[in-house]
Amino acid sequence: MAYLFPNKIFPSNINYYLQCPFKFKCYNDKDLKPEFIENPQSFTGKVIHTVLQDLFDIAKIPTNLRKSRNIGEMVRHTWARMTKNNFSKDYWSVEERAKLFGSKEQEREFGLQTIVILNNYIAKADLSAVPLSLEDWMDCEIGGFRIGGRIDRIDQESDNSLAVWDYKTGKLPFHDNVDKIMEDDLQIPIYAIIASKHNPFAEKIRAGLIYVKYSRIFDIVWTKEELKRIEERVISEIQKAQADVEFLPRINNLCPWCDYKELCPEKDKIEENQKEVDEVNW
């Protein structure tokens, strides 16, 4: 394996280590990392992120016009101009989109569903926010390590507080307890640390996950002192990953869908966890 400990730690890196050290090692092996393949869910997820980015960008849409903005028009405009990847300027053609979604009719259904999801979320959202940043790549140094990520939105809530938001376009989390969510997933804690470093005036940081499809928000407010303890935990987890030489697999519920399942030394145990299915006989 051409494993190399990453120079910059993104949330996915450390989350993979928490989930399974073997997966972390494979993910950071340049010869094993799988090529990303677009699917309908990832395409619509990017459309939702882009529309929300444009909606909250006061340079494009003033706050007093957000409520009256035609979301359907924004979705259709964005949909037709989605690039094939972050480094490409090529748009998806009509034929390519039809192939991606299975048919033109199915693409239309996904598009209409996206409009409904956004309209439902926006009907309940605070449209008065003036973000400090939108979809910005940011990083900082902690404990001798560089952490970074693309933060969906940072709002200034008051003279001494910030809100860091991450949009989720998939299913609701397994846990309904925000503390447990943040404990198992270090994405938002890492984003909160980065936002705090870039905005030292903030004495309080609200960290939140916005599940757009369900108009659900899971958020928590941390003081600088509390965030410092979270930072120490993040550093500790990164140090464990850096010092690890065994990278032993950790069997979990996500193993059946792992990109590295066939390489896993414990793959036989994964098979044992699969439940038999009694097919219908009609």
Tab-separated table of C-alpha atoms in Angstrom:
chain	number	residue	atom	x	y	z
A	1	MET	CA	0.000	0.000	0.000
A	2	ALA	CA	1.147	3.522	-0.767
A	3	TYR	CA	-0.188	4.842	2.522
A	4	LEU	CA	0.834	8.348	3.475
A	5	PHE	CA	-0.428	10.228	6.507
A	6	PRO	CA	-2.227	13.330	5.150
A	7	ASN	CA	-0.592	16.755	5.350
A	8	LYS	CA	-3.990	18.328	5.972
A	9	ILE	CA	-6.706	16.636	8.014
A	10	PHE	CA	-10.222	16.966	6.640
A	11	PRO	CA	-13.227	15.816	8.689
A	12	SER	CA	-13.696	12.762	6.474
A	13	ASN	CA	-10.134	11.655	7.294
A	14	ILE	CA	-10.534	11.610	11.036
A	15	ASN	CA	-14.124	10.355	10.885
A	16	TYR	CA	-12.901	7.358	8.906
A	17	TYR	CA	-10.345	6.666	11.621
A	18	LEU	CA	-13.026	6.810	14.313
A	19	GLN	CA	-15.164	4.484	12.236
A	20	CYS	CA	-12.422	2.047	11.194
A	21	PRO	CA	-8.609	2.504	11.245
A	22	PHE	CA	-8.241	0.129	8.279
A	23	LYS	CA	-10.591	2.277	6.195
A	24	PHE	CA	-8.575	5.360	7.183
A	25	LYS	CA	-5.387	3.712	5.943
A	26	CYS	CA	-6.966	2.647	2.652
A	27	TYR	CA	-8.512	6.085	2.101
A	28	ASN	CA	-5.088	7.694	2.447
A	29	ASP	CA	-3.498	5.258	-0.004
A	30	LYS	CA	-3.311	7.016	-3.358
A	31	ASP	CA	-3.415	3.676	-5.196
A	32	LEU	CA	-6.599	2.512	-3.486
A	33	LYS	CA	-8.730	5.632	-3.194
A	34	PRO	CA	-11.764	5.003	-5.443
A	35	GLU	CA	-12.741	7.395	-8.196
A	36	PHE	CA	-15.844	9.397	-7.316
A	37	ILE	CA	-18.815	8.438	-9.467
A	38	GLU	CA	-21.730	10.874	-9.652
A	39	ASN	CA	-25.208	9.598	-8.847
A	40	PRO	CA	-28.642	11.280	-8.719
A	41	GLN	CA	-28.415	11.908	-4.961
A	42	SER	CA	-24.971	13.532	-5.144
A	43	PHE	CA	-26.055	15.646	-8.140
A	44	THR	CA	-29.179	16.964	-6.408
A	45	GLY	CA	-27.198	17.494	-3.199
A	46	LYS	CA	-24.795	19.787	-5.042
A	47	VAL	CA	-27.718	21.661	-6.609
A	48	ILE	CA	-29.221	22.253	-3.147
A	49	HIS	CA	-25.898	23.527	-1.772
A	50	THR	CA	-25.410	25.864	-4.744
A	51	VAL	CA	-28.955	27.273	-4.599
A	52	LEU	CA	-28.629	27.970	-0.855
A	53	GLN	CA	-25.231	29.542	-1.409
A	54	ASP	CA	-26.704	31.896	-4.027
A	55	LEU	CA	-29.803	32.626	-1.931
A	56	PHE	CA	-27.759	33.778	1.069
A	57	ASP	CA	-25.171	35.676	-0.986
A	58	ILE	CA	-26.174	39.325	-0.545
A	59	ALA	CA	-24.086	40.245	-3.589
A	60	LYS	CA	-26.534	38.205	-5.683
A	61	ILE	CA	-29.808	38.476	-3.771
A	62	PRO	CA	-30.470	41.260	-1.224
A	63	THR	CA	-31.965	40.050	2.055
A	64	ASN	CA	-35.280	41.814	1.416
A	65	LEU	CA	-35.739	39.890	-1.857
A	66	ARG	CA	-34.953	36.402	-0.556
A	67	LYS	CA	-38.510	35.573	0.475
A	68	SER	CA	-39.951	36.469	-2.927
A	69	ARG	CA	-37.264	34.669	-4.899
A	70	ASN	CA	-38.563	31.952	-7.237
A	71	ILE	CA	-36.779	28.838	-5.999
A	72	GLY	CA	-37.951	26.798	-8.977
A	73	GLU	CA	-36.175	29.187	-11.340
A	74	MET	CA	-33.021	29.031	-9.215
A	75	VAL	CA	-33.047	25.219	-9.194
A	76	ARG	CA	-33.579	24.969	-12.959
A	77	HIS	CA	-30.878	27.558	-13.639
A	78	THR	CA	-28.397	25.770	-11.369
A	79	TRP	CA	-29.383	22.297	-12.597
A	80	ALA	CA	-28.497	23.123	-16.198
A	81	ARG	CA	-25.152	24.606	-15.181
A	82	MET	CA	-23.810	21.918	-12.845
A	83	THR	CA	-20.216	21.125	-13.729
A	84	LYS	CA	-18.986	17.546	-13.890
A	85	ASN	CA	-16.592	18.078	-10.992
A	86	ASN	CA	-15.052	20.841	-8.897
A	87	PHE	CA	-12.171	21.225	-11.331
A	88	SER	CA	-14.178	21.204	-14.544
A	89	LYS	CA	-15.934	23.941	-16.495
A	90	ASP	CA	-17.903	21.432	-18.551
A	91	TYR	CA	-21.648	21.245	-17.911
A	92	TRP	CA	-23.656	18.031	-17.987
A	93	SER	CA	-25.403	17.700	-21.358
A	94	VAL	CA	-29.093	16.787	-21.663
A	95	GLU	CA	-28.124	13.295	-22.783
A	96	GLU	CA	-25.613	12.825	-19.959
A	97	ARG	CA	-28.122	13.920	-17.328
A	98	ALA	CA	-30.768	11.564	-18.738
A	99	LYS	CA	-28.276	8.696	-18.500
A	100	LEU	CA	-27.309	9.704	-14.949
A	101	PHE	CA	-30.928	9.777	-13.735
A	102	GLY	CA	-32.111	6.812	-15.815
A	103	SER	CA	-34.378	8.819	-18.123
A	104	LYS	CA	-35.494	12.380	-18.818
A	105	GLU	CA	-38.741	11.667	-16.984
A	106	GLN	CA	-36.913	10.470	-13.905
A	107	GLU	CA	-34.583	13.482	-14.028
A	108	ARG	CA	-37.665	15.718	-14.043
A	109	GLU	CA	-39.040	13.961	-10.953
A	110	PHE	CA	-35.766	14.462	-9.095
A	111	GLY	CA	-35.771	18.124	-10.117
A	112	LEU	CA	-39.328	18.737	-8.955
A	113	GLN	CA	-38.587	16.964	-5.671
A	114	THR	CA	-35.554	19.225	-5.167
A	115	ILE	CA	-37.734	22.314	-5.644
A	116	VAL	CA	-40.248	21.023	-3.070
A	117	ILE	CA	-37.477	20.246	-0.553
A	118	LEU	CA	-35.970	23.720	-0.879
A	119	ASN	CA	-39.309	25.518	-0.741
A	120	ASN	CA	-40.257	23.615	2.430
A	121	TYR	CA	-36.927	24.411	4.089
A	122	ILE	CA	-36.909	28.085	3.091
A	123	ALA	CA	-40.474	28.554	4.365
A	124	LYS	CA	-39.144	27.886	7.896
A	125	ALA	CA	-35.615	29.254	7.618
A	126	ASP	CA	-34.326	32.575	8.949
A	127	LEU	CA	-33.842	34.556	5.749
A	128	SER	CA	-32.468	37.639	7.501
A	129	ALA	CA	-28.990	36.154	8.071
A	130	VAL	CA	-26.007	37.921	6.502
A	131	PRO	CA	-23.275	35.263	6.326
A	132	LEU	CA	-19.623	36.038	6.887
A	133	SER	CA	-18.734	33.270	4.470
A	134	LEU	CA	-20.421	30.802	2.130
A	135	GLU	CA	-18.954	27.519	0.836
A	136	ASP	CA	-15.416	28.700	1.618
A	137	TRP	CA	-12.394	26.428	1.924
A	138	MET	CA	-10.747	27.278	5.241
A	139	ASP	CA	-8.008	25.794	7.392
A	140	CYS	CA	-5.942	26.404	10.519
A	141	GLU	CA	-3.280	24.769	12.645
A	142	ILE	CA	-3.917	22.956	15.924
A	143	GLY	CA	-1.393	20.937	17.893
A	144	GLY	CA	1.071	20.904	15.018
A	145	PHE	CA	-1.528	19.582	12.550
A	146	ARG	CA	-3.360	21.440	9.791
A	147	ILE	CA	-7.090	20.868	9.648
A	148	GLY	CA	-9.366	22.147	6.912
A	149	GLY	CA	-12.643	21.845	5.079
A	150	ARG	CA	-15.275	23.545	2.989
A	151	ILE	CA	-17.666	25.229	5.405
A	152	ASP	CA	-21.182	25.731	4.050
A	153	ARG	CA	-22.018	28.865	6.028
A	154	ILE	CA	-20.744	31.043	8.870
A	155	ASP	CA	-23.067	33.684	10.348
A	156	GLN	CA	-22.292	36.379	12.877
A	157	GLU	CA	-25.091	36.166	15.429
A	158	SER	CA	-23.943	39.004	17.699
A	159	ASP	CA	-20.899	41.083	18.595
A	160	ASN	CA	-19.348	38.082	20.315
A	161	SER	CA	-20.921	34.985	18.748
A	162	LEU	CA	-20.845	32.968	15.538
A	163	ALA	CA	-22.960	30.236	13.995
A	164	VAL	CA	-21.342	27.558	11.856
A	165	TRP	CA	-23.762	25.609	9.659
A	166	ASP	CA	-23.423	22.482	7.572
A	167	TYR	CA	-26.192	21.516	5.151
A	168	LYS	CA	-27.121	17.840	5.002
A	169	THR	CA	-29.126	16.638	2.009
A	170	GLY	CA	-29.499	12.989	3.014
A	171	LYS	CA	-31.260	11.081	5.766
A	172	LEU	CA	-31.577	12.171	9.372
A	173	PRO	CA	-28.775	11.061	11.712
A	174	PHE	CA	-29.021	7.797	13.609
A	175	HIS	CA	-28.867	9.626	16.928
A	176	ASP	CA	-31.413	12.246	17.928
A	177	ASN	CA	-29.119	13.618	20.645
A	178	VAL	CA	-26.911	16.449	19.400
A	179	ASP	CA	-24.107	15.647	21.864
A	180	LYS	CA	-23.967	12.069	20.590
A	181	ILE	CA	-24.044	13.240	16.977
A	182	MET	CA	-21.081	15.559	17.567
A	183	GLU	CA	-19.218	12.871	19.478
A	184	ASP	CA	-19.438	10.357	16.623
A	185	ASP	CA	-18.911	12.875	13.800
A	186	LEU	CA	-16.124	15.438	14.154
A	187	GLN	CA	-17.045	17.406	11.030
A	188	ILE	CA	-18.931	20.233	12.725
A	189	PRO	CA	-16.577	20.381	15.749
A	190	ILE	CA	-13.653	20.772	13.329
A	191	TYR	CA	-15.512	23.467	11.379
A	192	ALA	CA	-16.309	25.276	14.635
A	193	ILE	CA	-12.637	25.216	15.624
A	194	ILE	CA	-11.589	26.626	12.239
A	195	ALA	CA	-14.265	29.358	12.355
A	196	SER	CA	-13.191	30.302	15.876
A	197	LYS	CA	-9.537	30.629	14.827
A	198	HIS	CA	-10.479	32.861	11.899
A	199	ASN	CA	-12.858	34.966	14.005
A	200	PRO	CA	-11.187	35.431	17.419
A	201	PHE	CA	-13.829	37.956	18.536
A	202	ALA	CA	-16.341	35.121	19.015
A	203	GLU	CA	-16.745	34.059	22.641
A	204	LYS	CA	-19.509	31.620	21.695
A	205	ILE	CA	-19.856	29.334	18.692
A	206	ARG	CA	-23.155	27.785	17.641
A	207	ALA	CA	-22.429	24.606	15.688
A	208	GLY	CA	-25.297	23.213	13.684
A	209	LEU	CA	-26.379	20.594	11.180
A	210	ILE	CA	-29.265	21.555	8.898
A	211	TYR	CA	-31.087	18.576	7.394
A	212	VAL	CA	-32.656	20.404	4.479
A	213	LYS	CA	-35.000	17.628	3.347
A	214	TYR	CA	-36.651	17.457	6.760
A	215	SER	CA	-36.242	21.111	7.841
A	216	ARG	CA	-34.544	19.784	10.986
A	217	ILE	CA	-31.721	21.507	12.829
A	218	PHE	CA	-29.407	19.907	15.371
A	219	ASP	CA	-27.304	22.584	17.034
A	220	ILE	CA	-25.291	23.238	20.151
A	221	VAL	CA	-23.567	26.336	21.573
A	222	TRP	CA	-19.994	26.114	22.822
A	223	THR	CA	-17.985	28.686	24.727
A	224	LYS	CA	-14.341	29.260	23.873
A	225	GLU	CA	-13.358	27.183	26.894
A	226	GLU	CA	-15.587	24.287	25.810
A	227	LEU	CA	-14.294	24.517	22.256
A	228	LYS	CA	-10.739	24.325	23.585
A	229	ARG	CA	-11.549	20.961	25.167
A	230	ILE	CA	-13.064	19.797	21.885
A	231	GLU	CA	-9.902	20.940	20.118
A	232	GLU	CA	-7.827	18.833	22.529
A	233	ARG	CA	-9.951	15.806	21.680
A	234	VAL	CA	-9.521	16.376	17.934
A	235	ILE	CA	-5.747	16.673	18.402
A	236	SER	CA	-5.740	13.472	20.464
A	237	GLU	CA	-7.630	11.535	17.768
A	238	ILE	CA	-5.282	12.806	15.046
A	239	GLN	CA	-2.264	11.826	17.156
A	240	LYS	CA	-3.704	8.314	17.567
A	241	ALA	CA	-4.130	8.025	13.807
A	242	GLN	CA	-0.603	9.270	13.163
A	243	ALA	CA	0.928	6.867	15.707
A	244	ASP	CA	-1.073	3.832	14.562
A	245	VAL	CA	0.994	1.163	12.822
A	246	GLU	CA	-1.541	-1.669	12.793
A	247	PHE	CA	-4.705	-0.004	11.451
A	248	LEU	CA	-6.880	-2.855	12.600
A	249	PRO	CA	-10.367	-3.137	11.078
A	250	ARG	CA	-13.314	-2.190	13.261
A	251	ILE	CA	-16.451	-4.048	12.223
A	252	ASN	CA	-19.457	-1.704	12.152
A	253	ASN	CA	-22.868	-1.273	10.533
A	254	LEU	CA	-21.402	0.494	7.503
A	255	CYS	CA	-19.024	-2.345	6.582
A	256	PRO	CA	-21.308	-3.865	3.890
A	257	TRP	CA	-21.079	-0.612	1.888
A	258	CYS	CA	-17.363	0.037	2.406
A	259	ASP	CA	-15.278	0.670	-0.730
A	260	TYR	CA	-12.501	-1.442	0.773
A	261	LYS	CA	-14.583	-4.418	1.943
A	262	GLU	CA	-12.865	-6.884	-0.394
A	263	LEU	CA	-9.452	-5.847	0.946
A	264	CYS	CA	-10.471	-6.058	4.578
A	265	PRO	CA	-8.723	-8.804	6.579
A	266	GLU	CA	-11.982	-9.204	8.537
A	267	LYS	CA	-14.258	-9.434	5.499
A	268	ASP	CA	-15.448	-12.922	6.502
A	269	LYS	CA	-16.906	-11.432	9.660
A	270	ILE	CA	-18.709	-8.819	7.598
A	271	GLU	CA	-20.419	-11.597	5.653
A	272	GLU	CA	-21.541	-13.183	8.913
A	273	ASN	CA	-23.289	-9.971	9.904
A	274	GLN	CA	-25.550	-10.067	6.865
A	275	LYS	CA	-29.141	-11.144	7.551
A	276	GLU	CA	-30.871	-13.675	5.363
A	277	VAL	CA	-33.742	-12.330	3.325
A	278	ASP	CA	-36.938	-14.290	2.753
A	279	GLU	CA	-37.944	-13.286	-0.757
A	280	VAL	CA	-41.627	-12.901	-1.580
A	281	ASN	CA	-43.130	-15.815	-3.543
A	282	TRP	CA	-45.690	-13.996	-5.604
